[in-house]
């Protein structure tokens, strides 16, 4: 056990930014593979930082070891996990730079992320993102004067390609607000492991067909360079609120 109760999964543009100020490495072997984290000390608050795509952004969304991440954090005694996620927006009114505290998800990636593949267990997902984590993000944003959307449905696609306009139109019809390639899988792995998981989505682009422009990873990275610091401010305040909460 590390004594740190809060984990922070930094996605595109945030993981690497935070790695620069992180300290000692923590490696935990699990039955799913190795979990690697670093300790992040933020004033009085501490978090275990997991850079989702690794240093140098080398791990694509479909190759992230979501189960090892969750299992490793459980073994370290982590109770709460906050994450950032770069997303495309299905709503024209939520333009690049919009921050969204996600409230639900559609996991359409088809990935094998359940820890219960060889045993029978059915986990409740009626509160898909942890209410405490969501409240911490919302309170932190309010305290910092950062505007955030309270609620949005995250559609998790497998990628690594971006979606077609018809796929996005279909996601919108079935209730999606945002599209990304990671947070749905991560939410499943974390919740099945008993960790309260909440996600701050950062809109980096209008999803395919919403604004008519072609999509590129460079555009996503550039928007994260512009908006990343606001997301970090919100995440930091939320870590402080969750530290020692229970
Ligand atoms: N689609 C999927 N994942 C993404 C997008 C997108 O438009 N933008 C950032 N991550």
Coordinates of N, CA and C and ligand atoms in Angstrom, one line a residue:
X1 N 0.9 -1.2 0.0 CA 0.0 0.0 0.0 C 0.9 1.3 0.0
X2 N 0.5 2.2 -0.8 CA 1.4 3.4 -0.9 C 0.9 4.5 0.1
X3 N -0.4 4.4 0.6 CA -1.0 5.4 1.4 C -1.7 6.5 0.6
X4 N -1.5 6.5 -0.7 CA -2.1 7.5 -1.5 C -3.5 6.9 -2.0
X5 N -4.5 7.7 -1.7 CA -5.9 7.1 -2.0 C -6.5 7.5 -3.3
X6 N -5.9 8.5 -4.0 CA -6.4 9.0 -5.2 C -5.5 8.8 -6.4
X7 N -6.0 8.3 -7.5 CA -5.2 8.2 -8.7 C -5.7 9.2 -9.7
X8 N -4.8 9.5 -10.6 CA -5.1 10.4 -11.7 C -4.6 9.8 -13.0
X9 N -5.6 9.5 -13.9 CA -5.1 9.0 -15.2 C -5.1 10.2 -16.1
X10 N -3.9 10.5 -16.6 CA -3.7 11.6 -17.5 C -3.8 11.1 -18.9
X11 N -4.7 11.6 -19.7 CA -4.9 11.2 -21.1 C -4.0 12.1 -22.0
X12 N -4.4 12.1 -23.3 CA -3.6 12.9 -24.3 C -3.4 14.3 -23.8
X13 N -2.2 14.8 -23.8 CA -1.9 16.2 -23.5 C -1.8 16.5 -22.0
X14 N -2.3 15.6 -21.1 CA -2.3 15.9 -19.7 C -1.3 14.9 -19.0
X15 N -1.3 13.6 -19.5 CA -0.4 12.6 -18.9 C 1.0 13.1 -18.9
X16 N 1.4 13.5 -20.1 CA 2.8 13.9 -20.3 C 3.1 15.2 -19.6
X17 N 2.2 16.1 -19.6 CA 2.4 17.4 -18.9 C 2.6 17.1 -17.4
X18 N 1.8 16.2 -16.8 CA 2.0 16.0 -15.4 C 3.2 15.1 -15.1
X19 N 3.6 14.2 -16.0 CA 4.8 13.4 -15.8 C 6.0 14.3 -15.5
X20 N 6.0 15.5 -16.1 CA 7.2 16.4 -15.9 C 7.3 16.8 -14.5
X21 N 6.2 16.9 -13.7 CA 6.4 17.3 -12.3 C 6.1 16.1 -11.3
X22 N 6.1 14.9 -11.9 CA 5.8 13.7 -11.0 C 7.2 13.2 -10.4
X23 N 7.0 12.5 -9.3 CA 8.2 12.0 -8.6 C 8.4 10.5 -8.7
X24 N 8.6 9.8 -7.5 CA 9.1 8.4 -7.6 C 8.1 7.5 -8.4
X25 N 8.8 6.5 -9.1 CA 8.0 5.6 -9.8 C 7.5 4.5 -8.9
X26 N 6.3 4.0 -9.2 CA 5.7 2.8 -8.5 C 5.3 1.8 -9.5
X27 N 5.9 0.6 -9.4 CA 5.5 -0.5 -10.4 C 4.9 -1.6 -9.6
X28 N 3.7 -2.1 -10.1 CA 3.0 -3.1 -9.4 C 2.7 -4.3 -10.4
X29 N 3.3 -5.5 -10.1 CA 2.9 -6.6 -11.0 C 1.5 -7.1 -10.6
X30 N 0.7 -7.3 -11.7 CA -0.7 -7.8 -11.4 C -0.9 -9.0 -12.3
X31 N -2.0 -9.7 -12.1 CA -2.3 -10.9 -12.9 C -2.6 -10.5 -14.4
X32 N -2.8 -9.2 -14.6 CA -3.0 -8.7 -16.0 C -1.8 -8.1 -16.6
X33 N -0.7 -8.0 -15.9 CA 0.5 -7.4 -16.4 C 1.0 -6.3 -15.4
X34 N 2.0 -5.5 -15.8 CA 2.6 -4.5 -14.9 C 1.8 -3.2 -15.0
X35 N 1.6 -2.7 -13.8 CA 1.0 -1.3 -13.7 C 2.1 -0.3 -13.3
X36 N 2.2 0.7 -14.0 CA 3.3 1.7 -13.8 C 2.6 3.1 -13.4
X37 N 3.1 3.6 -12.3 CA 2.5 5.0 -11.9 C 3.7 5.8 -11.4
X38 N 3.4 7.0 -11.2 CA 4.4 7.9 -10.5 C 3.6 8.7 -9.4
X39 N 4.3 9.0 -8.3 CA 3.7 9.8 -7.3 C 3.7 11.3 -7.7
X40 N 2.6 11.9 -7.5 CA 2.5 13.4 -7.9 C 2.1 14.1 -6.6
X41 N 3.0 15.0 -6.1 CA 2.7 15.8 -4.9 C 2.3 17.1 -5.3
X42 N 1.1 17.5 -4.9 CA 0.5 18.8 -5.2 C 0.2 19.5 -3.9
X43 N 1.2 20.2 -3.4 CA 0.9 20.9 -2.1 C 0.7 19.8 -1.1
X44 N -0.5 19.9 -0.4 CA -0.8 18.9 0.6 C -1.4 17.6 0.0
X45 N -1.8 17.7 -1.2 CA -2.5 16.6 -1.8 C -1.5 15.7 -2.6
X46 N -1.8 14.4 -2.6 CA -0.9 13.5 -3.4 C -1.8 12.6 -4.3
X47 N -1.3 12.3 -5.4 CA -2.0 11.4 -6.3 C -1.0 10.4 -6.9
X48 N -1.5 9.2 -7.3 CA -0.7 8.3 -8.1 C -1.1 8.7 -9.6
X49 N -0.1 9.1 -10.3 CA -0.3 9.5 -11.7 C -0.1 8.3 -12.6
X50 N -1.0 8.0 -13.4 CA -0.9 7.0 -14.5 C -1.0 7.8 -15.8
X51 N 0.1 7.8 -16.6 CA 0.0 8.4 -17.9 C -0.6 7.3 -18.9
X52 N -1.8 7.5 -19.3 CA -2.5 6.5 -20.0 C -1.8 6.0 -21.2
X53 N -1.2 6.9 -22.0 CA -0.5 6.5 -23.2 C 1.0 6.3 -23.1
X54 N 1.4 6.4 -21.8 CA 2.9 6.2 -21.5 C 3.7 7.4 -21.9
X55 N 4.9 7.4 -21.4 CA 5.8 8.6 -21.8 C 6.0 8.5 -23.3
X56 N 6.0 9.7 -23.9 CA 6.2 9.7 -25.4 C 4.9 9.3 -26.2
X57 N 3.8 9.2 -25.5 CA 2.5 8.9 -26.1 C 2.7 7.7 -27.1
X58 N 3.1 6.5 -26.5 CA 3.5 5.4 -27.4 C 2.4 4.3 -27.4
X59 N 1.4 4.4 -26.4 CA 0.5 3.3 -26.3 C -0.9 3.7 -26.8
X60 N -1.3 3.1 -27.9 CA -2.6 3.5 -28.5 C -3.8 3.1 -27.6
X61 N -5.0 3.7 -27.8 CA -6.1 3.5 -26.9 C -6.5 2.0 -26.8
X62 N -6.4 1.2 -27.9 CA -6.8 -0.2 -27.9 C -5.8 -1.1 -27.2
X63 N -4.6 -0.5 -27.0 CA -3.5 -1.3 -26.3 C -3.3 -0.9 -24.9
X64 N -4.0 0.0 -24.4 CA -3.8 0.4 -23.0 C -4.3 -0.8 -22.1
X65 N -3.5 -1.1 -21.1 CA -3.8 -2.3 -20.2 C -4.7 -1.8 -19.1
X66 N -6.0 -1.6 -19.4 CA -7.0 -1.1 -18.5 C -7.1 -1.9 -17.2
X67 N -7.1 -3.2 -17.4 CA -7.2 -4.1 -16.2 C -6.0 -4.1 -15.3
X68 N -4.8 -4.0 -15.9 CA -3.6 -4.0 -15.0 C -3.6 -2.6 -14.2
X69 N -4.1 -1.6 -14.9 CA -4.1 -0.3 -14.3 C -5.1 -0.3 -13.1
X70 N -6.2 -0.9 -13.3 CA -7.2 -0.9 -12.2 C -6.7 -1.9 -11.0
X71 N -6.2 -3.0 -11.4 CA -5.8 -4.0 -10.4 C -4.6 -3.4 -9.6
X72 N -3.7 -2.8 -10.3 CA -2.5 -2.2 -9.6 C -2.9 -1.2 -8.6
X73 N -3.9 -0.3 -9.0 CA -4.3 0.8 -8.1 C -5.1 0.2 -6.9
X74 N -5.9 -0.9 -7.1 CA -6.5 -1.5 -6.0 C -5.5 -2.0 -5.0
X75 N -4.4 -2.7 -5.5 CA -3.4 -3.2 -4.6 C -2.7 -2.2 -3.9
X76 N -2.6 -1.0 -4.4 CA -2.0 0.2 -3.7 C -2.9 0.9 -2.8
X77 N -4.2 0.4 -2.7 CA -5.1 1.0 -1.7 C -5.9 2.2 -2.2
X78 N -5.8 2.4 -3.6 CA -6.5 3.6 -4.1 C -8.0 3.4 -4.1
X79 N -8.7 4.4 -3.7 CA -10.2 4.3 -3.6 C -10.9 5.1 -4.7
X80 N -10.2 6.2 -5.1 CA -10.8 7.2 -6.1 C -9.9 7.4 -7.3
X81 N -10.5 7.4 -8.5 CA -9.6 7.7 -9.6 C -10.3 8.8 -10.5
X82 N -9.6 9.8 -10.8 CA -10.0 10.9 -11.7 C -9.3 10.7 -13.0
X83 N -9.9 11.1 -14.1 CA -9.2 10.9 -15.4 C -9.5 12.1 -16.3
X84 N -8.6 12.4 -17.2 CA -8.9 13.4 -18.2 C -9.0 12.6 -19.5
X85 N -9.8 13.1 -20.4 CA -9.9 12.4 -21.8 C -10.2 13.5 -22.8
X86 N -9.4 13.4 -23.9 CA -9.7 14.3 -25.1 C -10.8 13.7 -25.8
X87 N -11.7 14.5 -26.2 CA -12.9 14.0 -26.9 C -13.3 14.8 -28.1
X88 N -14.0 14.2 -29.1 CA -14.7 14.9 -30.1 C -16.1 15.2 -29.6
X89 N -16.7 16.4 -30.0 CA -18.0 16.8 -29.6 C -19.1 16.4 -30.6
X90 N -20.2 15.8 -30.1 CA -21.3 15.5 -31.0 C -22.3 16.7 -31.0
X91 N -22.1 17.7 -30.1 CA -23.0 18.8 -29.9 C -22.3 20.0 -30.5
X92 N -22.9 20.7 -31.5 CA -22.3 21.9 -32.1 C -22.0 23.0 -31.1
X93 N -22.9 23.0 -30.0 CA -22.7 24.1 -29.0 C -21.6 23.8 -28.1
X94 N -21.1 22.6 -28.0 CA -19.9 22.3 -27.2 C -18.6 22.3 -28.1
X95 N -18.1 23.5 -28.2 CA -16.9 23.6 -29.1 C -15.6 23.2 -28.5
X96 N -14.5 23.3 -29.2 CA -13.2 23.0 -28.7 C -12.9 23.8 -27.4
X97 N -12.4 23.2 -26.4 CA -12.1 23.9 -25.1 C -13.2 23.7 -24.1
X98 N -14.3 23.1 -24.5 CA -15.4 22.9 -23.5 C -15.0 21.7 -22.6
X99 N -15.2 21.9 -21.3 CA -14.9 20.9 -20.3 C -16.2 20.2 -19.9
X100 N -16.2 18.9 -19.8 CA -17.4 18.2 -19.4 C -17.1 17.2 -18.3
X101 N -17.9 17.3 -17.3 CA -17.8 16.2 -16.2 C -18.8 15.1 -16.6
X102 N -18.3 14.0 -17.2 CA -19.1 13.0 -17.8 C -20.1 12.4 -16.8
X103 N -21.3 12.0 -17.3 CA -22.3 11.4 -16.4 C -22.7 10.0 -16.7
X104 N -22.4 9.6 -18.0 CA -22.8 8.3 -18.4 C -21.9 7.9 -19.6
X105 N -21.9 6.6 -20.0 CA -21.1 6.3 -21.2 C -21.8 5.1 -21.9
X106 N -21.4 5.1 -23.2 CA -21.8 3.9 -24.1 C -20.5 3.3 -24.4
X107 N -20.3 2.0 -24.0 CA -19.0 1.4 -24.2 C -19.1 0.5 -25.5
X108 N -18.7 1.1 -26.6 CA -18.9 0.4 -27.9 C -17.6 -0.1 -28.5
X109 N -16.5 -0.1 -27.7 CA -15.2 -0.5 -28.3 C -15.1 -2.0 -28.5
X110 N -15.9 -2.8 -27.8 CA -15.9 -4.2 -28.0 C -14.6 -4.9 -27.4
X111 N -13.9 -4.1 -26.6 CA -12.6 -4.6 -26.0 C -12.9 -5.6 -24.8
X112 N -12.0 -6.5 -24.6 CA -12.1 -7.3 -23.4 C -11.5 -6.6 -22.2
X113 N -12.3 -5.9 -21.4 CA -11.8 -5.2 -20.3 C -12.3 -5.7 -19.0
X114 N -13.2 -6.7 -19.0 CA -13.7 -7.1 -17.7 C -12.7 -8.0 -17.0
X115 N -12.7 -7.8 -15.6 CA -11.8 -8.7 -14.8 C -12.5 -10.0 -14.5
X116 N -13.8 -10.1 -14.9 CA -14.6 -11.3 -14.6 C -14.8 -12.2 -15.8
X117 N -13.8 -12.5 -16.5 CA -13.9 -13.3 -17.7 C -14.1 -14.8 -17.4
X118 N -13.5 -15.2 -16.2 CA -13.6 -16.7 -15.9 C -14.4 -16.9 -14.6
X119 N -15.2 -15.9 -14.2 CA -16.0 -16.1 -13.0 C -17.3 -15.3 -13.3
X120 N -18.3 -15.6 -12.5 CA -19.6 -15.0 -12.7 C -19.8 -13.8 -11.7
X121 N -19.8 -12.6 -12.3 CA -20.0 -11.4 -11.4 C -20.7 -10.4 -12.3
X122 N -21.7 -9.7 -11.8 CA -22.5 -8.7 -12.5 C -22.4 -7.4 -11.7
X123 N -21.7 -6.5 -12.2 CA -21.5 -5.2 -11.4 C -22.5 -4.2 -11.7
X124 N -23.0 -3.5 -10.7 CA -24.0 -2.4 -10.9 C -23.3 -1.2 -11.6
X125 N -23.9 -0.7 -12.7 CA -23.4 0.5 -13.3 C -24.5 1.5 -13.4
X126 N -25.5 1.6 -12.4 CA -26.5 2.5 -12.5 C -26.0 4.0 -12.2
X127 N -24.9 4.1 -11.6 CA -24.2 5.4 -11.4 C -22.8 5.2 -12.1
X128 N -22.8 5.4 -13.4 CA -21.7 5.0 -14.2 C -20.4 5.7 -13.8
X129 N -20.5 6.9 -13.5 CA -19.3 7.7 -13.0 C -19.5 8.0 -11.6
X130 N -18.5 7.9 -10.8 CA -18.6 8.0 -9.3 C -19.1 9.4 -8.9
X131 N -20.3 9.4 -8.1 CA -20.8 10.7 -7.7 C -19.9 11.5 -6.9
X132 N -19.0 10.9 -6.0 CA -18.1 11.7 -5.2 C -17.0 12.3 -6.1
X133 N -16.5 11.6 -7.1 CA -15.5 12.1 -8.0 C -16.1 13.2 -8.9
X134 N -17.4 13.0 -9.3 CA -18.0 14.1 -10.1 C -18.2 15.3 -9.3
X135 N -18.7 15.1 -8.0 CA -18.9 16.3 -7.2 C -17.6 17.1 -6.9
X136 N -16.5 16.3 -6.7 CA -15.2 16.9 -6.5 C -14.8 17.8 -7.7
X137 N -15.0 17.2 -8.9 CA -14.7 17.9 -10.1 C -15.5 19.2 -10.3
X138 N -16.8 19.1 -10.0 CA -17.7 20.2 -10.2 C -17.4 21.3 -9.1
X139 N -17.1 20.9 -7.9 CA -16.8 21.9 -6.9 C -15.5 22.6 -7.2
X140 N -14.5 21.8 -7.6 CA -13.2 22.3 -7.9 C -13.3 23.4 -9.1
X141 N -14.1 23.0 -10.1 CA -14.3 23.9 -11.2 C -14.9 25.2 -10.8
X142 N -16.0 25.1 -9.9 CA -16.7 26.3 -9.4 C -15.7 27.2 -8.6
X143 N -14.9 26.5 -7.8 CA -14.0 27.3 -6.9 C -12.9 28.0 -7.8
X144 N -12.6 27.4 -8.9 CA -11.5 28.0 -9.7 C -12.1 28.9 -10.8
X145 N -13.4 29.1 -10.8 CA -14.1 29.9 -11.8 C -14.0 29.4 -13.2
X146 N -13.8 28.0 -13.3 CA -13.8 27.4 -14.7 C -15.2 26.9 -15.0
X147 N -15.7 27.3 -16.2 CA -17.0 26.8 -16.6 C -16.9 25.3 -17.1
X148 N -17.7 24.4 -16.5 CA -17.8 23.0 -17.0 C -19.2 22.7 -17.2
X149 N -19.4 21.7 -18.1 CA -20.8 21.1 -18.3 C -21.0 20.0 -17.3
X150 N -22.1 20.1 -16.6 CA -22.4 19.1 -15.6 C -23.2 18.0 -16.3
X151 N -22.5 17.0 -16.8 CA -23.2 15.8 -17.4 C -23.0 15.8 -18.9
X152 N -22.7 14.6 -19.4 CA -22.5 14.3 -20.8 C -22.3 12.9 -21.0
X153 N -22.8 12.3 -22.1 CA -22.7 10.9 -22.3 C -21.5 10.6 -23.3
X154 N -20.5 9.9 -22.8 CA -19.3 9.6 -23.5 C -19.4 8.3 -24.2
X155 N -19.2 8.4 -25.6 CA -19.2 7.2 -26.4 C -17.8 6.7 -26.6
X156 N -17.5 5.4 -26.2 CA -16.2 4.9 -26.3 C -16.1 4.0 -27.6
X157 N -15.4 4.6 -28.6 CA -15.1 3.9 -29.8 C -13.8 3.2 -29.7
X158 N -13.5 2.2 -30.5 CA -12.3 1.4 -30.4 C -11.1 2.2 -31.1
X159 N -11.4 2.9 -32.1 CA -10.3 3.6 -32.8 C -9.3 2.5 -33.4
X160 N -8.1 2.8 -33.6 CA -7.5 4.2 -33.5 C -7.9 5.2 -34.6
X161 N -8.6 4.7 -35.6 CA -9.1 5.7 -36.6 C -10.2 6.5 -36.0
X162 N -10.4 7.7 -36.6 CA -11.5 8.5 -36.2 C -12.8 7.9 -36.9
X163 N -14.0 8.4 -36.5 CA -15.2 7.9 -36.9 C -15.7 8.4 -38.2
X164 N -16.6 7.7 -38.8 CA -17.3 8.3 -40.0 C -18.4 9.2 -39.6
X165 N -18.9 10.1 -40.5 CA -20.0 10.9 -40.2 C -21.3 10.1 -39.8
X166 N -21.5 8.9 -40.5 CA -22.6 8.1 -40.3 C -22.5 7.5 -38.9
X167 N -21.3 7.1 -38.4 CA -21.2 6.5 -37.1 C -21.5 7.6 -36.0
X168 N -21.0 8.8 -36.3 CA -21.3 9.9 -35.3 C -22.8 10.2 -35.3
X169 N -23.4 10.2 -36.4 CA -24.9 10.5 -36.5 C -25.6 9.4 -35.7
X170 N -25.2 8.2 -35.8 CA -25.8 7.1 -35.1 C -25.5 7.2 -33.6
X171 N -24.3 7.6 -33.2 CA -24.0 7.8 -31.8 C -24.9 8.9 -31.2
X172 N -25.2 9.9 -32.0 CA -26.0 11.0 -31.5 C -27.4 10.5 -31.3
X173 N -27.9 9.7 -32.2 CA -29.3 9.2 -32.1 C -29.5 8.3 -30.9
X174 N -28.4 7.6 -30.5 CA -28.5 6.7 -29.4 C -28.2 7.4 -28.0
X175 N -28.0 8.7 -28.1 CA -27.8 9.4 -26.8 C -26.4 9.9 -26.5
X176 N -25.5 9.8 -27.4 CA -24.1 10.2 -27.1 C -24.0 11.8 -27.2
X177 N -23.0 12.3 -26.4 CA -22.7 13.7 -26.5 C -21.2 13.9 -26.9
X178 N -20.4 13.0 -26.6 CA -18.9 13.1 -26.8 C -18.4 11.8 -27.3
X179 N -17.3 11.8 -28.1 CA -16.7 10.5 -28.5 C -15.2 10.5 -28.2
X180 N -14.8 9.4 -27.7 CA -13.4 9.2 -27.4 C -13.0 7.7 -27.6
X181 N -11.8 7.4 -27.2 CA -11.4 6.0 -27.4 C -10.9 5.3 -26.1
X182 N -11.1 5.9 -25.0 CA -10.6 5.3 -23.8 C -11.5 5.2 -22.5
X183 N -12.2 6.3 -22.2 CA -12.8 6.4 -20.9 C -13.9 5.4 -20.6
X184 N -14.6 4.9 -21.6 CA -15.6 3.9 -21.4 C -14.9 2.6 -20.9
X185 N -13.9 2.2 -21.5 CA -13.2 1.0 -21.1 C -12.6 1.1 -19.7
X186 N -12.0 2.3 -19.5 CA -11.4 2.6 -18.2 C -12.4 2.6 -17.1
X187 N -13.6 3.1 -17.4 CA -14.7 3.2 -16.4 C -15.1 1.8 -16.0
X188 N -15.2 0.9 -17.0 CA -15.6 -0.5 -16.7 C -14.5 -1.2 -15.8
X189 N -13.3 -1.0 -16.2 CA -12.2 -1.7 -15.5 C -12.1 -1.2 -14.0
X190 N -12.3 0.1 -13.9 CA -12.1 0.7 -12.5 C -13.3 0.3 -11.6
X191 N -14.5 0.4 -12.2 CA -15.7 0.1 -11.4 C -15.7 -1.3 -11.0
X192 N -15.4 -2.2 -11.9 CA -15.4 -3.6 -11.6 C -14.3 -3.9 -10.5
X193 N -13.3 -3.1 -10.4 CA -12.2 -3.3 -9.4 C -12.6 -2.6 -8.1
X194 N -13.7 -1.9 -8.1 CA -14.2 -1.3 -6.8 C -13.7 0.1 -6.6
X195 N -13.1 0.7 -7.7 CA -12.6 2.1 -7.6 C -13.6 3.1 -8.1
X196 N -13.9 4.1 -7.4 CA -14.8 5.2 -7.9 C -14.1 6.0 -8.9
X197 N -14.7 6.1 -10.1 CA -14.0 6.6 -11.3 C -14.8 7.8 -11.9
X198 N -14.2 8.9 -12.1 CA -14.9 10.1 -12.7 C -14.0 10.6 -13.8
X199 N -14.6 11.2 -14.8 CA -13.8 11.7 -16.0 C -14.1 13.1 -16.4
X200 N -13.1 13.9 -16.5 CA -13.2 15.2 -17.0 C -12.8 15.2 -18.5
X201 N -13.8 15.4 -19.4 CA -13.6 15.3 -20.8 C -13.2 16.7 -21.3
X202 N -12.3 16.8 -22.2 CA -11.9 18.1 -22.8 C -12.2 18.0 -24.3
X203 N -13.1 18.8 -24.8 CA -13.4 18.8 -26.2 C -12.3 19.4 -27.0
X204 N -11.7 18.6 -27.9 CA -10.6 19.0 -28.7 C -11.0 19.3 -30.2
X205 N -12.2 18.8 -30.5 CA -12.6 19.0 -31.9 C -14.1 18.7 -32.1
X206 N -14.7 19.2 -33.1 CA -16.1 18.7 -33.5 C -15.9 17.3 -34.1
X207 N -16.8 16.4 -33.7 CA -16.7 15.0 -34.2 C -16.9 15.0 -35.7
X208 N -16.5 13.9 -36.3 CA -16.6 13.7 -37.7 C -18.0 14.1 -38.2
X209 N -18.1 15.0 -39.2 CA -19.3 15.3 -39.8 C -20.1 16.4 -39.1
X210 N -19.7 16.7 -37.8 CA -20.4 17.8 -37.1 C -20.0 19.2 -37.6
X211 N -18.7 19.4 -37.9 CA -18.4 20.7 -38.5 C -17.9 20.5 -39.9
X212 N -17.8 19.3 -40.4 CA -17.4 19.1 -41.8 C -15.9 19.1 -42.1
X213 N -15.1 19.4 -41.1 CA -13.7 19.4 -41.3 C -13.0 18.1 -41.1
X214 N -12.0 17.7 -41.8 CA -11.2 16.5 -41.6 C -10.6 16.5 -40.2
X215 N -10.4 15.4 -39.5 CA -9.8 15.3 -38.2 C -8.4 14.9 -38.2
X216 N -7.6 15.4 -37.3 CA -6.2 15.0 -37.2 C -5.8 15.0 -35.7
X217 N -4.8 14.1 -35.4 CA -4.3 14.0 -34.1 C -3.6 15.3 -33.7
X218 N -3.0 16.0 -34.7 CA -2.3 17.2 -34.4 C -3.2 18.3 -33.9
X219 N -4.5 18.3 -34.4 CA -5.5 19.2 -34.0 C -5.8 18.9 -32.5
X220 N -6.0 17.7 -32.2 CA -6.3 17.2 -30.8 C -5.2 17.7 -29.9
X221 N -4.0 17.4 -30.3 CA -2.8 17.8 -29.4 C -2.8 19.3 -29.2
X222 N -3.0 20.1 -30.3 CA -2.9 21.5 -30.2 C -4.0 22.1 -29.3
X223 N -5.2 21.5 -29.4 CA -6.3 22.0 -28.5 C -5.9 21.6 -27.0
X224 N -5.3 20.5 -26.8 CA -4.9 20.1 -25.4 C -3.9 21.1 -24.9
X225 N -3.0 21.5 -25.8 CA -2.0 22.5 -25.4 C -2.7 23.8 -24.9
X226 N -3.7 24.2 -25.6 CA -4.5 25.4 -25.2 C -5.3 25.2 -24.0
X227 N -6.0 24.1 -23.8 CA -7.0 23.9 -22.8 C -6.4 23.1 -21.6
X228 N -5.3 22.4 -21.8 CA -4.8 21.5 -20.8 C -4.6 22.1 -19.4
X229 N -4.1 23.3 -19.3 CA -3.9 23.9 -18.0 C -5.2 24.1 -17.3
X230 N -6.3 24.5 -18.0 CA -7.6 24.6 -17.3 C -8.0 23.3 -16.7
X231 N -7.8 22.2 -17.5 CA -8.2 20.9 -17.0 C -7.4 20.5 -15.8
X232 N -6.1 20.8 -15.9 CA -5.2 20.4 -14.7 C -5.6 21.2 -13.5
X233 N -6.0 22.4 -13.6 CA -6.5 23.2 -12.4 C -7.7 22.5 -11.8
X234 N -8.6 22.1 -12.6 CA -9.8 21.5 -12.1 C -9.5 20.1 -11.5
X235 N -8.6 19.4 -12.1 CA -8.2 18.0 -11.6 C -7.5 18.2 -10.3
X236 N -6.6 19.2 -10.2 CA -5.8 19.4 -8.9 C -6.8 19.7 -7.8
X237 N -7.7 20.6 -8.0 CA -8.7 20.9 -6.9 C -9.5 19.7 -6.5
X238 N -9.8 18.9 -7.5 CA -10.6 17.7 -7.2 C -9.8 16.6 -6.4
X239 N -8.5 16.5 -6.8 CA -7.7 15.6 -6.0 C -7.6 16.1 -4.5
X240 N -7.5 17.4 -4.4 CA -7.4 17.9 -3.0 C -8.7 17.6 -2.2
X241 N -9.8 17.7 -2.9 CA -11.1 17.4 -2.3 C -11.3 15.9 -1.9
X242 N -10.8 15.1 -2.8 CA -10.9 13.6 -2.5 C -9.9 13.1 -1.6
X243 N -8.8 13.7 -1.4 CA -7.7 13.2 -0.5 C -8.2 13.1 0.9
X244 N -8.2 11.9 1.5 CA -8.6 11.8 2.8 C -10.1 11.8 3.0
X245 N -10.9 11.8 1.9 CA -12.4 11.9 2.1 C -12.9 10.6 2.7
X246 N -12.5 9.4 2.2 CA -12.7 8.1 2.9 C -12.0 7.0 2.0
Ligands
LIG1 N1 -13.1 10.8 -31.9 C1 -12.5 9.8 -31.1 N2 -11.6 10.1 -30.2 C2 -11.3 11.4 -30.1 C3 -11.8 12.4 -30.9 C4 -12.7 12.1 -31.9 O1 -13.3 12.9 -32.6 N3 -11.2 13.6 -30.5 C5 -10.3 13.3 -29.5 N4 -10.4 12.0 -29.2

